[in-house]
Structures are given as C-alpha cells and as structure tokens.
Short mmCIF file of C-alpha atoms in Angstrom, two decimals:
data_model
loop_
_atom_site.label_atom_id
_atom_site.label_comp_id
_atom_site.label_asym_id
_atom_site.label_seq_id
_atom_site.Cartn_x
_atom_site.Cartn_y
_atom_site.Cartn_z
CA UNK R 434 -32.27 -66.14 12.35
CA UNK R 435 -35.14 -64.45 10.46
CA UNK R 436 -35.58 -60.72 10.75
CA UNK R 437 -38.94 -59.05 11.37
CA UNK R 438 -39.07 -57.79 7.79
CA UNK R 439 -38.37 -61.25 6.35
CA UNK R 440 -40.97 -62.91 8.61
CA UNK R 441 -43.59 -60.37 7.54
CA UNK R 442 -42.89 -61.01 3.86
CA UNK R 443 -43.19 -64.78 4.33
CA UNK R 444 -46.48 -64.35 6.22
CA UNK R 445 -47.97 -62.22 3.45
CA UNK R 446 -46.75 -64.62 0.76
CA UNK R 447 -48.40 -67.60 2.48
CA UNK R 448 -51.56 -65.57 3.05
CA UNK R 449 -51.75 -64.60 -0.62
CA UNK R 450 -51.35 -68.24 -1.68
CA UNK R 451 -54.07 -69.45 0.72
CA UNK R 452 -56.46 -66.67 -0.29
CA UNK R 453 -55.85 -67.42 -3.96
CA UNK R 454 -56.60 -71.12 -3.43
CA UNK R 455 -59.75 -70.32 -1.46
CA UNK R 456 -60.91 -67.85 -4.12
CA UNK R 457 -60.36 -70.44 -6.86
CA UNK R 458 -62.52 -72.92 -4.94
CA UNK R 459 -65.25 -70.35 -4.42
CA UNK R 460 -65.22 -69.54 -8.14
CA UNK R 461 -66.27 -73.13 -8.89
CA UNK R 462 -68.98 -73.16 -6.18
CA UNK R 463 -69.83 -69.49 -5.53
CA UNK R 464 -72.70 -69.86 -3.01
CA UNK R 465 -74.10 -66.63 -1.62
CA UNK R 466 -73.97 -64.33 1.41
CA UNK R 467 -77.05 -62.59 2.80
CA UNK R 468 -76.77 -59.65 5.21
CA UNK R 469 -79.94 -58.24 6.83
CA UNK R 470 -80.35 -55.25 9.17
CA UNK R 471 -83.85 -54.07 9.99
CA UNK R 472 -85.39 -53.16 6.64
CA UNK R 473 -82.13 -53.45 4.69
CA UNK R 474 -80.72 -56.59 3.06
CA UNK R 475 -77.56 -57.20 1.04
CA UNK R 476 -77.05 -60.32 -1.01
CA UNK R 477 -73.86 -61.14 -2.90
CA UNK R 478 -71.78 -64.09 -3.95
CA UNK R 479 -69.57 -65.87 -1.48
CA UNK R 480 -66.48 -64.83 -3.43
CA UNK R 481 -67.31 -61.12 -3.40
CA UNK R 482 -68.19 -61.27 0.27
CA UNK R 483 -64.95 -62.99 1.14
CA UNK R 484 -62.87 -60.55 -0.90
CA UNK R 485 -64.67 -57.63 0.78
CA UNK R 486 -63.79 -59.02 4.20
CA UNK R 487 -60.15 -59.53 3.14
CA UNK R 488 -59.99 -55.99 1.77
CA UNK R 489 -61.48 -54.60 4.98
CA UNK R 490 -58.92 -56.49 7.07
CA UNK R 491 -56.03 -55.31 4.87
CA UNK R 492 -57.20 -51.69 5.02
CA UNK R 493 -57.54 -51.93 8.79
CA UNK R 494 -54.01 -53.30 9.14
CA UNK R 495 -52.57 -50.66 6.79
CA UNK R 496 -54.44 -47.88 8.58
CA UNK R 497 -53.22 -49.10 11.94
CA UNK R 498 -49.61 -49.32 10.73
CA UNK R 499 -49.82 -45.87 9.13
CA UNK R 500 -51.22 -44.36 12.32
CA UNK R 501 -48.47 -45.95 14.41
CA UNK R 502 -45.81 -44.85 11.92
CA UNK R 503 -47.04 -41.26 11.86
CA UNK R 504 -47.21 -41.10 15.64
CA UNK R 505 -43.77 -42.67 15.99
CA UNK R 506 -42.29 -40.38 13.28
CA UNK R 507 -43.67 -37.25 14.93
CA UNK R 508 -42.39 -38.41 18.30
CA UNK R 509 -38.92 -39.08 16.89
CA UNK R 510 -38.93 -35.69 15.18
CA UNK R 511 -39.91 -33.91 18.38
CA UNK R 512 -37.19 -35.73 20.32
CA UNK R 513 -34.62 -34.93 17.62
CA UNK R 514 -35.57 -31.25 17.68
CA UNK R 515 -35.18 -31.17 21.45
CA UNK R 516 -31.75 -32.81 21.22
CA UNK R 517 -30.79 -30.35 18.51
CA UNK R 518 -31.78 -27.42 20.71
CA UNK R 519 -29.76 -28.82 23.61
CA UNK R 520 -26.86 -29.44 21.25
CA UNK R 521 -26.92 -25.87 19.97
CA UNK R 522 -26.95 -24.57 23.54
CA UNK R 523 -23.91 -26.72 24.31
CA UNK R 524 -22.31 -25.42 21.09
CA UNK R 525 -22.90 -21.80 22.13
CA UNK R 526 -21.39 -22.54 25.55
CA UNK R 527 -18.30 -24.15 24.02
CA UNK R 528 -19.14 -27.59 25.43
CA UNK R 529 -17.80 -29.30 22.32
CA UNK R 530 -18.07 -33.00 23.35
CA UNK R 531 -21.71 -32.60 24.44
CA UNK R 532 -22.55 -30.52 21.38
CA UNK R 533 -21.05 -33.09 19.01
CA UNK R 534 -22.87 -35.96 20.73
CA UNK R 535 -26.32 -34.35 20.72
CA UNK R 536 -26.12 -32.78 17.26
CA UNK R 537 -24.76 -35.85 15.47
CA UNK R 538 -27.28 -38.24 17.04
CA UNK R 539 -30.29 -36.06 16.23
CA UNK R 540 -29.33 -35.25 12.64
CA UNK R 541 -31.24 -38.16 11.07
CA UNK R 542 -34.69 -37.15 12.33
CA UNK R 543 -34.27 -33.39 12.47
CA UNK R 544 -36.13 -30.94 10.25
CA UNK R 545 -32.87 -29.20 9.28
CA UNK R 546 -30.11 -31.86 9.35
CA UNK R 547 -27.58 -29.62 7.60
CA UNK R 548 -27.35 -27.44 10.71
CA UNK R 549 -26.71 -30.54 12.81
CA UNK R 550 -23.95 -31.85 10.58
CA UNK R 551 -22.18 -28.51 10.18
CA UNK R 552 -22.35 -27.67 13.89
CA UNK R 553 -21.22 -31.20 14.81
CA UNK R 554 -18.31 -30.82 12.40
CA UNK R 555 -17.36 -27.53 14.08
CA UNK R 556 -17.54 -29.20 17.52
CA UNK R 557 -15.34 -32.05 16.32
CA UNK R 558 -12.87 -29.58 14.80
CA UNK R 559 -12.61 -27.71 18.10
CA UNK R 560 -11.62 -31.00 19.73
CA UNK R 561 -8.98 -31.74 17.10
CA UNK R 562 -10.99 -34.69 15.72
CA UNK R 563 -10.36 -34.00 12.04
CA UNK R 564 -11.51 -37.43 10.82
CA UNK R 565 -14.85 -37.12 12.60
CA UNK R 566 -15.16 -33.55 11.33
CA UNK R 567 -14.67 -34.66 7.73
CA UNK R 568 -17.04 -37.60 8.27
CA UNK R 569 -19.86 -35.26 9.35
CA UNK R 570 -19.28 -33.12 6.27
CA UNK R 571 -19.35 -36.23 4.07
CA UNK R 572 -22.62 -37.39 5.65
CA UNK R 573 -24.16 -33.99 4.98
CA UNK R 574 -22.99 -34.11 1.37
CA UNK R 575 -24.31 -37.64 0.79
CA UNK R 576 -27.64 -37.42 2.59
CA UNK R 577 -28.84 -33.89 1.84
CA UNK R 578 -29.34 -32.82 -1.80
CA UNK R 579 -28.17 -29.42 -3.03
CA UNK R 580 -25.78 -28.56 -0.17
CA UNK R 581 -22.48 -29.00 -2.05
CA UNK R 582 -21.62 -25.29 -1.82
CA UNK R 583 -22.46 -25.00 1.89
CA UNK R 584 -20.52 -28.12 2.81
CA UNK R 585 -17.61 -27.07 0.60
CA UNK R 586 -17.42 -23.65 2.25
CA UNK R 587 -17.42 -25.24 5.70
CA UNK R 588 -14.67 -27.62 4.59
CA UNK R 589 -12.55 -24.77 3.21
CA UNK R 590 -13.02 -22.75 6.39
CA UNK R 591 -11.87 -25.67 8.53
CA UNK R 592 -8.84 -26.16 6.28
CA UNK R 593 -7.94 -22.49 6.64
CA UNK R 594 -8.32 -22.66 10.42
CA UNK R 595 -5.96 -25.66 10.38
CA UNK R 596 -3.57 -23.73 8.09
CA UNK R 597 -3.93 -26.40 5.39
CA UNK R 598 -3.53 -23.76 2.72
CA UNK R 599 -2.93 -26.01 -0.28
CA UNK R 600 -5.98 -28.14 0.55
CA UNK R 601 -8.06 -25.02 1.11
CA UNK R 602 -6.94 -23.66 -2.25
CA UNK R 603 -8.06 -26.82 -4.05
CA UNK R 604 -11.46 -26.72 -2.32
CA UNK R 605 -12.01 -23.02 -3.02
CA UNK R 606 -11.01 -23.28 -6.67
CA UNK R 607 -13.66 -25.95 -7.10
CA UNK R 608 -16.28 -23.79 -5.37
CA UNK R 609 -15.32 -20.78 -7.51
CA UNK R 610 -16.66 -22.62 -10.56
CA UNK R 611 -20.20 -21.84 -9.37
CA UNK R 612 -20.40 -18.02 -9.56
CA UNK R 613 -24.20 -17.98 -9.24
CA UNK R 614 -24.11 -19.49 -5.77
CA UNK R 615 -25.23 -17.19 -2.91
CA UNK R 616 -21.98 -18.02 -1.12
CA UNK R 617 -19.80 -16.96 -4.07
CA UNK R 618 -18.62 -13.65 -2.50
CA UNK R 619 -17.49 -15.51 0.63
CA UNK R 620 -15.63 -17.99 -1.58
CA UNK R 621 -13.76 -15.07 -3.15
CA UNK R 622 -12.91 -13.63 0.27
CA UNK R 623 -11.50 -16.94 1.50
CA UNK R 624 -9.64 -17.39 -1.78
CA UNK R 625 -8.01 -13.97 -1.40
CA UNK R 626 -6.95 -14.87 2.13
CA UNK R 627 -5.48 -18.15 0.90
CA UNK R 628 -3.54 -16.53 -1.96
CA UNK R 629 -2.22 -13.95 0.51
CA UNK R 630 -0.99 -16.64 2.90
CA UNK R 631 0.60 -18.63 0.06
CA UNK R 632 2.21 -15.44 -1.32
CA UNK R 633 0.72 -16.25 -4.73
CA UNK R 634 0.74 -12.62 -5.82
CA UNK R 635 -0.06 -13.10 -9.54
CA UNK R 636 -3.14 -15.17 -8.66
CA UNK R 637 -4.23 -12.63 -6.04
CA UNK R 638 -3.72 -9.81 -8.53
CA UNK R 639 -5.95 -11.59 -11.06
CA UNK R 640 -8.60 -12.02 -8.37
CA UNK R 641 -8.72 -8.32 -7.38
CA UNK R 642 -11.10 -7.18 -10.18
CA UNK R 643 -13.63 -9.87 -9.23
CA UNK R 644 -13.35 -8.92 -5.56
CA UNK R 645 -14.09 -5.32 -6.47
CA UNK R 646 -16.96 -6.26 -8.79
CA UNK R 647 -18.65 -8.42 -6.14
CA UNK R 648 -17.99 -5.76 -3.44
CA UNK R 649 -16.56 -8.45 -1.18
CA UNK R 650 -14.44 -6.01 0.84
CA UNK R 651 -14.85 -2.49 2.14
CA UNK R 652 -12.94 0.14 0.15
CA UNK R 653 -10.26 0.51 2.84
CA UNK R 654 -9.81 -3.28 3.12
CA UNK R 655 -9.56 -3.59 -0.65
CA UNK R 656 -6.86 -0.90 -0.82
CA UNK R 657 -4.85 -2.61 1.93
CA UNK R 658 -5.08 -5.95 0.12
CA UNK R 659 -4.10 -4.35 -3.19
CA UNK R 660 -1.09 -2.68 -1.55
CA UNK R 661 -0.08 -5.95 0.09
CA UNK R 662 -0.30 -7.71 -3.27
CA UNK R 663 1.79 -5.07 -5.05
CA UNK R 664 4.42 -5.08 -2.29
CA UNK R 665 4.63 -8.85 -2.64
CA UNK R 666 5.01 -8.59 -6.41
CA UNK R 667 7.79 -6.00 -6.04
CA UNK R 668 9.64 -8.24 -3.58
CA UNK R 669 9.23 -11.26 -5.87
CA UNK R 670 10.41 -9.27 -8.90
CA UNK R 671 14.03 -9.12 -7.67
CA UNK R 672 14.21 -12.63 -6.27
CA UNK R 673 16.43 -15.16 -8.03
CA UNK R 674 17.35 -13.04 -11.06
CA UNK R 675 20.08 -10.78 -12.41
CA UNK R 676 20.16 -7.01 -11.91
CA UNK R 677 18.92 -6.49 -15.45
CA UNK R 678 16.15 -9.04 -14.94
CA UNK R 679 15.21 -7.37 -11.66
CA UNK R 680 14.95 -3.98 -13.34
CA UNK R 681 12.71 -5.36 -16.08
CA UNK R 682 10.52 -7.19 -13.58
CA UNK R 683 10.19 -4.13 -11.34
CA UNK R 684 9.16 -1.90 -14.23
CA UNK R 685 6.68 -4.54 -15.38
CA UNK R 686 5.03 -4.62 -11.97
CA UNK R 687 5.02 -0.83 -11.64
CA UNK R 688 3.32 -0.42 -15.01
CA UNK R 689 0.34 -2.34 -13.63
CA UNK R 690 0.00 -0.24 -10.45
CA UNK R 691 -3.35 1.62 -10.43
CA UNK R 692 -3.01 5.36 -10.91
CA UNK R 693 -4.45 6.22 -7.50
CA UNK R 694 -1.80 4.06 -5.77
CA UNK R 695 1.23 5.50 -7.56
CA UNK R 696 1.59 8.06 -4.79
CA UNK R 697 1.43 5.52 -2.01
CA UNK R 698 4.54 6.16 0.11
CA UNK R 699 4.96 2.50 1.08
CA UNK R 700 4.88 1.35 -2.54
CA UNK R 701 7.19 4.14 -3.68
CA UNK R 702 9.64 3.24 -0.92
CA UNK R 703 9.71 -0.45 -1.86
CA UNK R 704 9.94 0.26 -5.59
CA UNK R 705 12.68 2.91 -5.40
CA UNK R 706 14.75 0.96 -2.89
CA UNK R 707 14.73 -2.14 -5.08
CA UNK R 708 15.49 -0.09 -8.19
CA UNK R 709 18.56 1.34 -6.49
CA UNK R 710 19.67 -2.12 -5.36
CA UNK R 711 19.23 -3.40 -8.93
CA UNK R 712 21.54 -0.70 -10.31
CA UNK R 713 18.85 1.69 -11.56
CA UNK R 714 19.88 4.51 -9.20
CA UNK R 715 19.00 7.28 -11.67
CA UNK R 716 15.47 5.94 -12.06
CA UNK R 717 15.17 5.45 -8.29
CA UNK R 718 16.25 9.05 -7.67
CA UNK R 719 13.69 10.35 -10.16
CA UNK R 720 10.87 8.31 -8.61
CA UNK R 721 11.61 9.55 -5.08
CA UNK R 722 12.19 13.16 -6.17
CA UNK R 723 8.91 13.18 -8.08
CA UNK R 724 7.06 12.00 -4.98
CA UNK R 725 8.76 14.44 -2.59
CA UNK R 726 7.91 17.43 -4.76
CA UNK R 727 4.21 16.97 -3.92
CA UNK R 728 4.31 14.90 -0.72
CA UNK R 729 6.59 14.59 2.26
CA UNK R 730 7.66 11.35 3.87
CA UNK R 731 10.64 11.06 6.20
CA UNK R 732 11.42 7.50 5.13
CA UNK R 733 11.72 8.53 1.50
CA UNK R 734 13.83 11.54 2.46
CA UNK R 735 16.28 9.21 4.22
CA UNK R 736 16.28 6.88 1.21
CA UNK R 737 16.96 9.82 -1.13
CA UNK R 738 20.12 10.58 0.81
CA UNK R 739 21.43 7.03 0.24
CA UNK R 740 20.77 6.81 -3.51
CA UNK R 741 23.97 7.28 -5.50
CA UNK R 742 22.71 8.60 -8.82
CA UNK R 743 24.98 9.32 -11.82
CA UNK R 744 24.54 13.08 -11.19
CA UNK R 745 25.08 13.67 -7.43
CA UNK R 746 25.36 17.46 -7.91
CA UNK R 747 21.87 17.65 -9.39
CA UNK R 748 20.60 15.33 -6.67
CA UNK R 749 22.07 17.63 -3.99
CA UNK R 750 20.52 20.63 -5.71
CA UNK R 751 17.07 19.00 -5.56
CA UNK R 752 17.45 18.29 -1.85
CA UNK R 753 18.64 21.82 -1.10
CA UNK R 754 15.50 23.13 -2.78
CA UNK R 755 13.35 21.14 -0.33
CA UNK R 756 15.28 22.65 2.60
CA UNK R 757 13.57 25.98 1.93
CA UNK R 758 10.22 24.48 2.96
CA UNK R 759 11.64 22.08 5.57
CA UNK R 760 14.63 23.94 7.07
CA UNK R 761 14.75 22.06 10.38
CA UNK R 762 13.84 18.58 9.15
CA UNK R 763 16.39 16.24 10.75
CA UNK R 764 15.96 13.53 8.10
CA UNK R 765 16.46 16.05 5.26
CA UNK R 766 19.56 17.54 6.93
CA UNK R 767 21.00 14.04 7.31
CA UNK R 768 20.28 13.34 3.63
CA UNK R 769 21.91 16.66 2.64
CA UNK R 770 25.01 15.71 4.61
CA UNK R 771 25.24 12.37 2.82
CA UNK R 772 24.70 13.96 -0.58
CA UNK R 773 27.42 16.49 0.27
CA UNK R 774 29.76 13.55 0.92
CA UNK R 775 28.89 12.17 -2.53
CA UNK R 776 29.92 15.55 -3.95
CA UNK R 777 33.09 15.54 -1.76
CA UNK R 778 32.03 18.75 0.02
CA UNK R 779 33.41 17.76 3.42
CA UNK R 780 32.85 20.98 5.35
CA UNK R 781 29.31 21.32 4.07
CA UNK R 782 28.61 17.70 5.02
CA UNK R 783 29.99 18.45 8.50
CA UNK R 784 27.59 21.38 8.91
CA UNK R 785 24.58 19.42 7.72
CA UNK R 786 25.30 16.51 10.09
CA UNK R 787 25.66 18.87 13.04
CA UNK R 788 22.44 20.66 12.05
CA UNK R 789 20.65 17.30 11.87
CA UNK R 790 21.84 16.47 15.39
CA UNK R 791 20.70 19.87 16.64
CA UNK R 792 17.26 19.29 15.12
CA UNK R 793 16.99 15.76 16.55
CA UNK R 794 19.49 13.39 18.06
CA UNK R 795 19.92 10.19 16.06
CA UNK R 796 22.41 7.34 16.01
CA UNK R 797 22.65 7.65 12.21
CA UNK R 798 23.73 11.30 12.30
CA UNK R 799 26.23 10.56 15.11
CA UNK R 800 27.66 7.71 13.07
CA UNK R 801 28.00 9.79 9.91
CA UNK R 802 29.61 12.71 11.73
CA UNK R 803 31.93 10.41 13.67
CA UNK R 804 33.03 8.67 10.46
CA UNK R 805 33.64 12.01 8.70
CA UNK R 806 35.68 13.43 11.60
CA UNK R 807 37.75 10.24 11.79
CA UNK R 808 38.55 10.56 8.08
CA UNK R 809 39.57 14.19 8.69
CA UNK R 810 41.94 13.06 11.46
CA UNK R 811 39.86 14.47 14.33
CA UNK R 812 39.80 11.19 16.26
CA UNK R 813 38.92 12.58 19.69
CA UNK R 814 35.78 14.31 18.43
CA UNK R 815 35.04 11.33 16.22
CA UNK R 816 35.08 9.01 19.25
CA UNK R 817 32.73 11.34 21.10
CA UNK R 818 30.10 11.08 18.37
CA UNK R 819 30.57 7.32 18.05
CA UNK R 820 30.01 6.98 21.79
CA UNK R 821 26.90 9.16 21.62
CA UNK R 822 25.54 6.99 18.83
CA UNK R 823 26.27 3.80 20.78
CA UNK R 824 24.58 5.26 23.86
CA UNK R 825 21.44 6.00 21.83
CA UNK R 826 21.45 2.47 20.42
CA UNK R 827 21.91 1.07 23.93
CA UNK R 828 18.76 2.89 25.05
CA UNK R 829 16.75 0.69 22.69
CA UNK R 830 18.03 -2.51 24.31
CA UNK R 831 15.81 -4.29 26.86
CA UNK R 832 16.73 -3.96 30.52
CA UNK R 833 18.55 -7.20 31.43
CA UNK R 834 20.92 -8.22 34.26
CA UNK R 835 24.62 -7.58 33.53
CA UNK R 836 27.87 -8.55 35.35
CA UNK R 837 28.78 -5.77 37.80
CA UNK R 838 32.27 -5.21 36.43
CA UNK R 839 31.06 -5.10 32.84
CA UNK R 840 28.23 -2.74 33.78
CA UNK R 841 30.63 -0.39 35.56
CA UNK R 842 32.97 -0.39 32.56
CA UNK R 843 30.09 0.33 30.22
CA UNK R 844 28.94 3.25 32.37
CA UNK R 845 32.47 4.70 32.39
CA UNK R 846 32.67 4.36 28.60
CA UNK R 847 29.36 6.15 28.08
CA UNK R 848 30.12 8.90 30.58
CA UNK R 849 33.68 9.33 29.24
#
C-alpha cells in the first residue's frame, strides 16, 4: 500500500516527464500566445507562456501548502503549550500520572521541550517508573542540543534520591569535567553529598578546597562538612591496622587539620580517644590537657580521667590545678577520683567520688565508689552504691509492662 508521501512523489515525477515532453514538442513548433486587455497586449512564444502557467500553478500550490503548514504548526504549538500548562499544574498538585501523560505528549511541539522532558521524568520517578524516567531523559538528550549538563544533573539527582550512590558518583564525575558550566557549583554540592554517603573521606577532603572556592556552601555548612570528613578520616585511620599503624595514620590525619579546627572539642575527643586506644596514652593526655587549659568540655574531662599515661602523678597534678577554677564540677571530681586510683591513693579517691556524687548524682560515680569500697572490704556500703547506680540506670529504661512478682522484687531491691 502506497503512502501519501510516495504517491505525491510519483505524481510529481510523472508531471515532470509530461511537461518535459510537451516543452520539447513546443520547442520544435513554438507558435505564439497573445494576451490583450483594454489598451495592453502581451505576445510571447507558446513555450514561455506554458512555462509561465506551470510556474504560476506550482507557486500557488506551494503557497497553499505553506499557509496550511504554518496554520497547522501554530495550532499544534498552541495546543502543546496548553497541555504543558495543564501538565505543570498537575505536577504542582502532585498528580503524577496526569502530569507525566500531559507533559510527555506535548514535548514534541512545545516551545521549551526540555521542561516537559525533565518534569515528565520527575513525575515518572515519583511513580517508581525508573525505565520511563530514564527514557524521558534520553529523549531530551537526543532531541535537544546543548542540554547534556542539565540532563546529567537531573539524572544524578534521581540516582541520589534512589540511593544509587555508585551510579550517581559516576554521573557526577563526568559532569565535573565541565567546570565552566553554570551548574558546576550544584555538581560539586551533589558530589560532596555522594562522597559523604559513601564514606569516601579522602575524595571528600580533596573536594573541600573547590567547594570553598566556588562558595557552594554557607560558612557554617562548610565547617560541619569539614568536621564530618575529619571525623570519618580519624575513624578510618585505626581500622584494619596495627597499633603502630593506627598511631601513624592518626598523626597523619591530624597534621592536615586546619588550624582553626584544632580546638574543635568533637575532633579533639575523637583524636585523643583513638590515640589512647592505639597505645599513645602520653600523647592523648597531652592533647586533652592542652585543650582543657584554654577551654572546658565535660566530655574531655571524663576522657582525661580514663587515660592511663606513663606519668599518672603528673596527670593528677594537672587535674588538681583545674579544680581551683572548677571546684564543684562533677565530671572533674570523678576524673580526679579515677586518677587517684591510678596513683593508688585510695582515701583520696574515696573523697573525690563522694564529692562528685554530692555535686551531681551519676551511675558512673556510684559504680566507681561501689567498686572501691568492695575492694576495701566494705561490702554493705559497696552494695548500697551499686544499687543506687542501678536505680539511676533503670530510670533511663522505657516504661514497659513487667510480671507482678518480678516488679515487686525489683522494687524491694531498689528500696532496700
């Protein structure tokens, strides 16, 4: 069955052949044509007259077709724009099936098809139709020139929303190769998010200078991301290695910490704690002591009391110096009690633990005092403190149904 296009081509081919034959015949016997209107006459050869008529007919047909095409094209464009508007309204209302239908069908004749394809891809994504989503992005890439960066960013964003981190990383690394693109800062932001989720701390650390240069994040956001990266590097430094390797890795990471972040309590806590666990207790003690001389953080005070440095007497002396400025600090008194134990000063440890409990009740202080009294043979008093500590821990438990007999026994234990 012949199509309309094929039939038209055959018609024109036959017409050209017939006209050519007729023109050849006229060339041998030209004749003439005379046109007269009032006082005007026009005389020409039969061949020229015939060709003029043919040209006039052809121009009329072409003009008619062009007029119809322009009218039809404008009509299709107006209809596509209306569908696009309805599709965007459905998109804003969260009517994803309707939005996808209207936006995808009107993309071909719309003035801005990229908007249609990207919004249709979003609507498909919201419905879990990942293949259709990717198909819309592919259509946009293939039919619209110069939109590689926009389509790539949309693709990466969808991959991140689907938690396809490895795929997102591959897409973003490709987009990062075009630093002059207007969307380059957003590429960096998504790349930082992806590195963070993948815990690729070295890569994130290398990206930080570019993030700062492009002013992708606010200052506070940048500091939080930097801290997160450094904390991740510190945690990774001790993973899967020997104590000596851990110490070397930790020092290597710390040497790269920016000067303004070296007095960040969270970083100091993570660094010193891991140093102590890796056998570098002297270095850990010095790091914490240096911080506490100028700043005060209860978490670091508690950590200081657990570090067993090679010189516990000097460590105790440092802590006693801080007690002059913080005489009723419960965490410091607990740390002093523990350091007194390291120096085998039992009575002094006893006093510090009791002072810590007087300043603020804590399960830790009860446990330490109970353990000390048990070692000194004072079991009755020891049990009292152990029970107090257990009671404080029990207060943190959620309220849940218990067997009546067990609940009664527990109440007697606590009250006794």
